XYZ file of C-alpha atoms in Angstrom:
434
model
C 85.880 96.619 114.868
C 87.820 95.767 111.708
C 86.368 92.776 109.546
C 89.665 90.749 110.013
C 89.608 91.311 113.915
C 86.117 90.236 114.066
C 86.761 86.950 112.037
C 90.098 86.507 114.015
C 87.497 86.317 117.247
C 85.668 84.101 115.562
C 88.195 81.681 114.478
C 89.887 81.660 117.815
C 86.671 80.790 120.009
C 86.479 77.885 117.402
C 89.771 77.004 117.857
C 89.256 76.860 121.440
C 86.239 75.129 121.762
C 87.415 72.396 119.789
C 84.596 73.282 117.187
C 87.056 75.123 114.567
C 86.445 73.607 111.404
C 87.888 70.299 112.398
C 85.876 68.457 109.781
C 84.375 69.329 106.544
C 80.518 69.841 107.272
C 77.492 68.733 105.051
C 77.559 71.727 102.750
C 81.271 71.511 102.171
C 81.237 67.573 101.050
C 78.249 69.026 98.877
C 80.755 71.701 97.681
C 83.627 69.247 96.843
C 81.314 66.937 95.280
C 79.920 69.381 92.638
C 83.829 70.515 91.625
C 84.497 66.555 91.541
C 81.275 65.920 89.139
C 81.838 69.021 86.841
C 85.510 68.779 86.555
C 85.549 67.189 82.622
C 83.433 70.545 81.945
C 85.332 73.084 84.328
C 88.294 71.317 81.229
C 86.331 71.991 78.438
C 85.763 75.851 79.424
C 89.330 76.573 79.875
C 90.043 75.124 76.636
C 87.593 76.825 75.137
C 88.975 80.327 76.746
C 92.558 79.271 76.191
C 92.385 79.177 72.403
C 90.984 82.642 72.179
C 93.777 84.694 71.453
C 93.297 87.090 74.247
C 96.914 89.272 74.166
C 96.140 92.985 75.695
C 95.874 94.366 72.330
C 93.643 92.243 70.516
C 90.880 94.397 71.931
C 88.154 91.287 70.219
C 89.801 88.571 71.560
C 90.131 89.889 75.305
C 86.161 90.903 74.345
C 85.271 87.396 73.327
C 87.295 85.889 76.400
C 84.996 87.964 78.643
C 81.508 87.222 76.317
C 82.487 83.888 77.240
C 82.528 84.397 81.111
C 80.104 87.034 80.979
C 77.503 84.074 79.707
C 78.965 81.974 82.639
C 78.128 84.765 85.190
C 74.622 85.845 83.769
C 73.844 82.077 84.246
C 74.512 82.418 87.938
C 72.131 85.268 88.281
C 74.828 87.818 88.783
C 74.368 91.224 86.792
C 77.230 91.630 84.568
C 78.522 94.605 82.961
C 81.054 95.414 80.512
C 83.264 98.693 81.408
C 84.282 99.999 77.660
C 88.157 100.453 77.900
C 88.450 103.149 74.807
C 89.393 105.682 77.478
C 92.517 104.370 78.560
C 93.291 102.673 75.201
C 92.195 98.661 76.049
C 89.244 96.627 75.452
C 87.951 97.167 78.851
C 86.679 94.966 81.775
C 84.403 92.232 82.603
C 82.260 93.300 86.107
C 79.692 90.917 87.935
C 77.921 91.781 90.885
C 76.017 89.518 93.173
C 74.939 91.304 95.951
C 72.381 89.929 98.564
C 71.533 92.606 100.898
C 72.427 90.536 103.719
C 75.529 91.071 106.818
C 77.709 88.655 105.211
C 81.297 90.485 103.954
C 81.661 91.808 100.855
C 83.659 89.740 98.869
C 85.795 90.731 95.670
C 87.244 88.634 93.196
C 89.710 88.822 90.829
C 90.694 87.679 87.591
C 92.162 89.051 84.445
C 91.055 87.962 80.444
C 94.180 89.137 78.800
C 97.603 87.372 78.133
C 101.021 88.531 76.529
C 100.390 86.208 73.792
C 99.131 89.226 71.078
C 98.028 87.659 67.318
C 101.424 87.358 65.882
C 102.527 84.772 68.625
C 103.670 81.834 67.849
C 101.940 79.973 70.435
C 98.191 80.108 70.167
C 96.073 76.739 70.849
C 95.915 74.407 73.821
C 97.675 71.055 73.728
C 97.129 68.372 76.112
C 101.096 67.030 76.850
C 99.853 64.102 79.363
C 97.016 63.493 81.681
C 98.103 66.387 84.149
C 99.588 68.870 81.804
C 98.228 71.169 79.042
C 99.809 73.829 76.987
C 98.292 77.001 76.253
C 98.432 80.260 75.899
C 97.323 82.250 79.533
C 96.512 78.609 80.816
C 97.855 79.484 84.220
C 98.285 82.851 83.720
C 95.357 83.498 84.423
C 92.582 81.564 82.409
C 92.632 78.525 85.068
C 92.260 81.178 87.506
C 89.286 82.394 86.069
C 87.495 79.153 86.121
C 88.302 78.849 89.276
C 86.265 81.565 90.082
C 83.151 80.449 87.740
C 82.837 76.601 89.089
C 83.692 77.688 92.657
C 80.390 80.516 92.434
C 78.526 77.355 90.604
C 79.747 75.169 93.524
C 78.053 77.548 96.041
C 75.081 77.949 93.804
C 74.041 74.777 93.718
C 74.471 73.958 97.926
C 71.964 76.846 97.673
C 74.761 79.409 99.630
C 75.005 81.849 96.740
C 71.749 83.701 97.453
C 73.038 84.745 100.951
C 76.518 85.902 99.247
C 78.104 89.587 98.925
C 80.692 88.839 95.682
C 81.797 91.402 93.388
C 83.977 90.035 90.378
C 86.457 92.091 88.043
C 88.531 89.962 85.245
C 90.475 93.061 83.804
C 91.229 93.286 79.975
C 94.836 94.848 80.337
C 96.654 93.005 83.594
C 99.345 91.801 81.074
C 99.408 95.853 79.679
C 97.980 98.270 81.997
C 96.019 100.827 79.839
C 96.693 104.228 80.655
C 95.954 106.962 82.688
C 96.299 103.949 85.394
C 93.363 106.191 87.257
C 90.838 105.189 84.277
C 92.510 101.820 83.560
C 92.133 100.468 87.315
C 89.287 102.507 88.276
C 86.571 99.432 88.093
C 89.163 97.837 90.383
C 89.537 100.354 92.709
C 85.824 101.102 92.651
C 85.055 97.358 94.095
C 88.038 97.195 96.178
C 86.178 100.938 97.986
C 82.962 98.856 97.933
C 84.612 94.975 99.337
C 85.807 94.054 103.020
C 88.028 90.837 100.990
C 90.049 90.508 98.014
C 91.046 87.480 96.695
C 93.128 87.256 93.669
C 93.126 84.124 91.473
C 96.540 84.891 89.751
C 98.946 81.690 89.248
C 101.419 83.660 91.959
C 104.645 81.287 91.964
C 102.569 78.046 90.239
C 102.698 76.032 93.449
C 99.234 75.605 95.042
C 101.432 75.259 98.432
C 102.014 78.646 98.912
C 99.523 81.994 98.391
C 100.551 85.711 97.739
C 99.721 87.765 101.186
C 102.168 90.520 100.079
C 103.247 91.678 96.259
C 105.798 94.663 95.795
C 104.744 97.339 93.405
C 106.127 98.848 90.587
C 106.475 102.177 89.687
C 108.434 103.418 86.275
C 110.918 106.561 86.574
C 112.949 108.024 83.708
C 116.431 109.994 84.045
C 117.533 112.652 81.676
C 120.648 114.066 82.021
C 122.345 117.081 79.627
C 126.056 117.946 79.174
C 127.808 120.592 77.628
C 128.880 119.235 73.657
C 132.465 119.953 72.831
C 135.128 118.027 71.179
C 136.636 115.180 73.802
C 140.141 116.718 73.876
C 138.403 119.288 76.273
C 136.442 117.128 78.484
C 136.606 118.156 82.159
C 137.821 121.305 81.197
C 135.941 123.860 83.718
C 134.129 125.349 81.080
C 132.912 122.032 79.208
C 132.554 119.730 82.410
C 132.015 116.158 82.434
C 129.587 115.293 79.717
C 125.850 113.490 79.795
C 127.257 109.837 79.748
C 129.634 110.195 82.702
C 127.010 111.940 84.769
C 124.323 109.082 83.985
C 127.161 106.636 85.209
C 127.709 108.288 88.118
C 124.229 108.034 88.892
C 123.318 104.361 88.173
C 126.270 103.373 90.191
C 125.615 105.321 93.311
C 121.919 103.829 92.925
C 123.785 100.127 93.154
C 126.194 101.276 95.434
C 123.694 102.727 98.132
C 120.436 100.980 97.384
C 120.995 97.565 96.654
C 121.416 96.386 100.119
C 117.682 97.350 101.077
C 115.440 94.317 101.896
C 112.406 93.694 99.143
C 113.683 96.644 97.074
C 114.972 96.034 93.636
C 115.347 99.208 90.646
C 116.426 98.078 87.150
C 117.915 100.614 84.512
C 115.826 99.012 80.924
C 116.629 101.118 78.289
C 119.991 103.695 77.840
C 120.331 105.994 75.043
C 123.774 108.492 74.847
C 125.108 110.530 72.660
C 125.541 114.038 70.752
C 121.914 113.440 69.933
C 119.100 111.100 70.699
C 115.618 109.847 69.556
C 113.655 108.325 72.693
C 109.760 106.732 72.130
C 108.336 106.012 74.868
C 105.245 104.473 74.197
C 107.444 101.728 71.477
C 110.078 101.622 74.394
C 112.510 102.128 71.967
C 115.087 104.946 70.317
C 118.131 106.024 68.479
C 120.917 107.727 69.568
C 123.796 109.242 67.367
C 127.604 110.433 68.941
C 131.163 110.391 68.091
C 134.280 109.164 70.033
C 135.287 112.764 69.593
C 132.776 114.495 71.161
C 131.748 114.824 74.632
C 127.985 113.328 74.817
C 125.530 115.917 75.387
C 122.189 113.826 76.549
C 121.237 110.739 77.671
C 118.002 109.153 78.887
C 117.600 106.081 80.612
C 114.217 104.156 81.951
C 113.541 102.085 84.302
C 111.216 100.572 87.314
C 111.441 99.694 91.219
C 109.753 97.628 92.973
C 109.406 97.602 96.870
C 106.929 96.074 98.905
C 105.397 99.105 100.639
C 104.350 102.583 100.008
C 106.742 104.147 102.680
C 109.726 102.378 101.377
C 108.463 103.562 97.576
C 109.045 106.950 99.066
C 111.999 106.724 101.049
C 113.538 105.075 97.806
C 112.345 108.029 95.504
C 113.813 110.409 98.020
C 117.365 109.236 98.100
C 117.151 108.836 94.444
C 116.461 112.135 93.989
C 119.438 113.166 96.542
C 121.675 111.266 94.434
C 120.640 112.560 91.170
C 120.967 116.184 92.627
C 124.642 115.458 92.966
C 125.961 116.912 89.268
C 129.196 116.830 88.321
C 130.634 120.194 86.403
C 128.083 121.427 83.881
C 125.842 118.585 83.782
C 122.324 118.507 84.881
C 119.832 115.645 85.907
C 116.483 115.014 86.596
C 114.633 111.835 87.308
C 110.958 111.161 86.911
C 108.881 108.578 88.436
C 105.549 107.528 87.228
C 102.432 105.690 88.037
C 102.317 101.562 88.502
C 101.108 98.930 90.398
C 101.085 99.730 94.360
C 102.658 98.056 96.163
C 99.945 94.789 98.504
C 102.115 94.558 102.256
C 102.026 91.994 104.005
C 99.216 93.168 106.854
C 97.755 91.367 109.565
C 94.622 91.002 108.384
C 96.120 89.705 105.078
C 97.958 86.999 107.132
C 94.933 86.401 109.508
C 92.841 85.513 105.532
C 96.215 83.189 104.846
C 95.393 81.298 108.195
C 91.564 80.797 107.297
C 92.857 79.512 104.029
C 95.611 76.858 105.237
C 92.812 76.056 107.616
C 90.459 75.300 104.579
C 93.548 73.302 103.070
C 94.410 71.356 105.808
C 90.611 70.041 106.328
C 90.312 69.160 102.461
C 93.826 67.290 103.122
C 95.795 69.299 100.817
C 98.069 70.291 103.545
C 99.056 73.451 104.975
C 99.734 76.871 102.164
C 102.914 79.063 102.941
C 103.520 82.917 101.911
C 105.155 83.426 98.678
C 108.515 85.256 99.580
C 107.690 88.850 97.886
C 110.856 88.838 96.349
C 109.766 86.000 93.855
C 105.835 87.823 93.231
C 105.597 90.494 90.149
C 102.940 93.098 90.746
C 99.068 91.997 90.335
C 96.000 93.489 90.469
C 95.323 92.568 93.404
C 97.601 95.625 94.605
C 95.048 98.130 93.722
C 92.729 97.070 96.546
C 95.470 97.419 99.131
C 94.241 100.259 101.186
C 91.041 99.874 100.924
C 90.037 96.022 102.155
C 90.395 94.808 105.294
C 91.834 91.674 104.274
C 93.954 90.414 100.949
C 95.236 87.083 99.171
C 96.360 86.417 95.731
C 97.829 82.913 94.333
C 94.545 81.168 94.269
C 94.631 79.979 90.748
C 95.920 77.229 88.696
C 99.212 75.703 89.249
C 101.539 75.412 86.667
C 105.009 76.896 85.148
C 106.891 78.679 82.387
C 104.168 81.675 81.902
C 104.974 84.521 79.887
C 106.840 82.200 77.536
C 105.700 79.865 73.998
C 106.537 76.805 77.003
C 103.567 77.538 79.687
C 101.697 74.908 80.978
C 99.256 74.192 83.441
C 98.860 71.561 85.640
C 95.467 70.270 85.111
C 95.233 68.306 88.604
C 95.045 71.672 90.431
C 92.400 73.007 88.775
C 89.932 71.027 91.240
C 91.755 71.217 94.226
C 91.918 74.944 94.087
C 88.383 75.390 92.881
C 87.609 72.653 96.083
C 89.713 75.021 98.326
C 88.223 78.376 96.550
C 84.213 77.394 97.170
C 84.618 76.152 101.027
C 87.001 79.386 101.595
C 83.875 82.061 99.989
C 81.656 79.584 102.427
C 83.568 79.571 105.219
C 83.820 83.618 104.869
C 80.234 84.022 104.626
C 79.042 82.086 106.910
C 81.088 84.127 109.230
C-alpha cells in the first residue's frame, strides 16, 4: 500500500470518528511554545546567514552559509556531511541525516544556501525596514526557509519527538545556478529523494504563506541552429540559393506561437537570437556576436531558449511537435533543434494533494486558516522537482513569506517566520506519529 494511501486511511478514520486533529494536543502546544520562546534567536540566525554573501559562485560564501547550518545540525545530533561540488563546477551541498531505525516515514527536507546575489551585487547586508519587514539578500529566497527547517527540528527535539524521527536534509549550493552535468549536480538530491517516502520543500513559492506548491513545471533548455545558402540578396529565393537562415528561424518561432501557445501550463521562450553571414555563439557566457550585410542572404542563425510544462508526458509531446515543425525547411535551409537537461517537471499527484490536505489541516488547528495550491503557472522550477518520481508524497512553499526576490528590493516578512516554523514542526509530528 502506498505511504499516501495509508495516511489517507488514517486521516479519514480520524475524520470520522470525530478524533481528527480537532485540537492541538500536549506535544503540539509544547511545539508552538518553543518557536514562540526562540523566535528573537530563530532572527538573529537568519541575519547572521543573510549577510553572507552566498551567490552560486562565491563557492566560500555558499561554504560558510552551510558551516553555519552544518553547526546548527551537528547540535541536533544529526550526522552532517558536506558533498564537495568541484565535479559539477559549484561549492557543493550541505547533507544531514537523522535516521532512527524506527517505522515512522522517511522524511526529506529541502533547502538551498545559495542566492543570485554573487560579490559584485549591489545589495549585500540585511536591513530591518519596520517591525515585520527586513531586507536582505536570499531573505526569502531561501535563507528564512532554511531556518525554518533548523528551529522546526529544534522544536521537535526538545518535546523529545526527534529521536523517533526518519529526516534526511539537503540545502543545495547551486539552486540559483544548477552546476553541471545536472546528473552530478542533483545527485545528493536524487539520492535522498530514492531513500525518502516525503519531500517537503521550504522554498518562498509565491511569498504568501496561504498557499503551498503541490505541482511546479519544469524546465528544460533547447537550442535551434539553422544554415542557409550565402549569396548576395538580389538572388534570394532563387531555386538554387533558397530562403536564407533568418527566414527559416522565423518561420520556425512563429509556427511554435502559432501552434503551441494555446496548450494549458506550457510556456517556451526564444532568449537569445544571433543571424547573420557569420556568428560567434558562447554558451556557457550566454552571449555572442553575429556579423551580416543587408546585401547578403544570412547564412546561420542560432537561437536558445527553455519550456516549461508541468509534466513529463507533455515535455515530450511538446519536444515532438517541435521537432515536426522544425523538420519543415524551406528551399535550401536546414534546422535542427536541441533540447537539454533541467529541472523536471513536480505534477500535481494525489498523494501530493492528499500531503496539501494534512497541511491545511495543521493550519487550520494553529488558526492560520486554510493553505491553497499555487496555480503552476505562477511557480519557477525548484528542487523539489528532482524527487518527483521517486516519493510518495510532495510539497514545496513552506518557507518564509515575503516579495520582490531575485531583485536589490527583496524582503521578507519577518511575522511568518514563526508561523511557518509553528506549522513546519506539528506537520513533521503529525507525519511521524502516523
Amino acid at each position: 500500500m502506498k505511504l499516501y494511501t495509508k495516511l489517507l486511511l488514517v486521516f479519514t478514520i480520524c475524520a470520522l470518528s470525530g478524533a481528527s486533529f480537532a485540537q492541538v494536543d500536549q506535544v503540539e502546544r509544547n511545539l508552538i511554545n518553543y518557536v514562540d520562546e526562540e523566535n528573537a534567536e530563530a532572527l538573529a540566525l537568519l541575519k547572521d546567514i543573510v549577510n553572507i554573501n552566498s551567490g552560486t559562485m562565491n563557492f566560500e560564501g555558499v561554504r560558510e552559509v552551510g558551516d553555519v547550518l552544518r553547526k546548527e545540525f551537528d547540535a541536533l545530533g544529526f550526522e552532517t556531511i558536506w558533498e564537495d561540488g568541484a565535479a559539477f563546477n559549484r561549492a557543493g551541498h550541505l547533507v544531514a541525516h537523522y535516521h532512527s531505525g524506527s517505522d515512522a516515514p522517511k522524511l526529506l527536507l529541502i533547502g538551498h544556501l545559495d542566492t543570485v546575489f554573487e560579490k559584485d551585487s549591489p545589495f549585500q547586508e540585511y536591513e530591518l525596514v519596520d517591525d515585520n519587514v527586513a531586507k536582505g539578500p536570499g531573505i526569502a529566497d531561501m535563507k528564512g526557509g532554511d531556518v525554518i527547517i533548523i528551529y522546526a527540528l529544534k522544536a521537535l527535539k526538545k518535546a523529545g519527538k526527534l529521536k523517533d524521527m526518519n529526516i534526511t536534509v539537503v540545502m543545495t549550493g547551486d539552486e540559483e545556478y544548477s552546476g553541471k552535468p545536472l546528473d552530478l549536480s542533483k545527485k545528493a538530491l536524487v539520492d535522498a529523494a530514492k531513500w525518502a517516502d516525503i519531500a517537503i520543500g521550504f522554498e518562498n513559492g509565491d511569498g504568501n504563506p496561504a498557499t503551498a506548491n503541490v505541482s511546479r513545471r519544469g524546465s528544460i533548455g533547447w537550442e535551434l541552429q539553422v544554415s542557409g545558402n550565402a549569396a548576395h540578396s538580389s538572388q534570394i529565393f532563387r531555386e538554387d540559393v533558397g530562403a536564407g537562415a533568418i527566414y527559416e528561424a522565423s518561420r520556425i518561432l512563429n509556427a511554435f506561437y502559432e501552434e503551441l501557445r494555446s496548450e494549458e501550463f506550457l510556456t517556451f521562450n526564444p532568449g537569445l537570437i544571433l543571424g547573420g553571414t557569420e556568428l560567434n555563439h558562447d554558451a556557457v557566457a550566454k552571449s555572442g556576436t553575429a556579423f551580416g550585410k543587408d546585401n547578403v542572404v544570412a547564412q546561420s542563425v542560432v537561437v536558445t531558449g527553455d519550456i516549461r510544462a508541468l509534466s513529463p508526458e507533455q515535455v515530450e509531446r511538446v519536444q515532438r511537435k517541435m521537432k515536426e515543425i522544425v523538420a519543415q525547411n524551406r528551399p535550401q535551409t536546414k534546422a535542427t533543434i536541441t533540447f537539454f537537461d533541467g529541472y523536471p517537471p513536480l505534477a500535481p499527484t494525489e498523494g501530493n494533494h492528499k500531503l496539501l490536505e494534512i497541511y491545511t489541516k495543521v493550519s487550520e488547528d494553529l488558526g492560520f486558516g486554510k493553505v491553497e495550491p499555487v496555480n503552476p503557472l505562477k511557480a519557477g522550477a525548484a528542487d523539489v522537482s528532482f524527487t518527483a518520481g521517486y516519493v510518495d508524497m510532495a510539497i514545496d512553499a513552506l518557507g518564509m513569506g515575503g516579495a520582490d526576490d531575485h531583485t536589490v528590493n527583496e524582503v521578507g516578512h519577518l511575522h511568518t517566520l514563526p508561523l511557518q516554523t509553528k506549522r513546519a514542526a506539528v506537520l513533521l509530528y503529525r507525519l511521524s506519529k502516523n
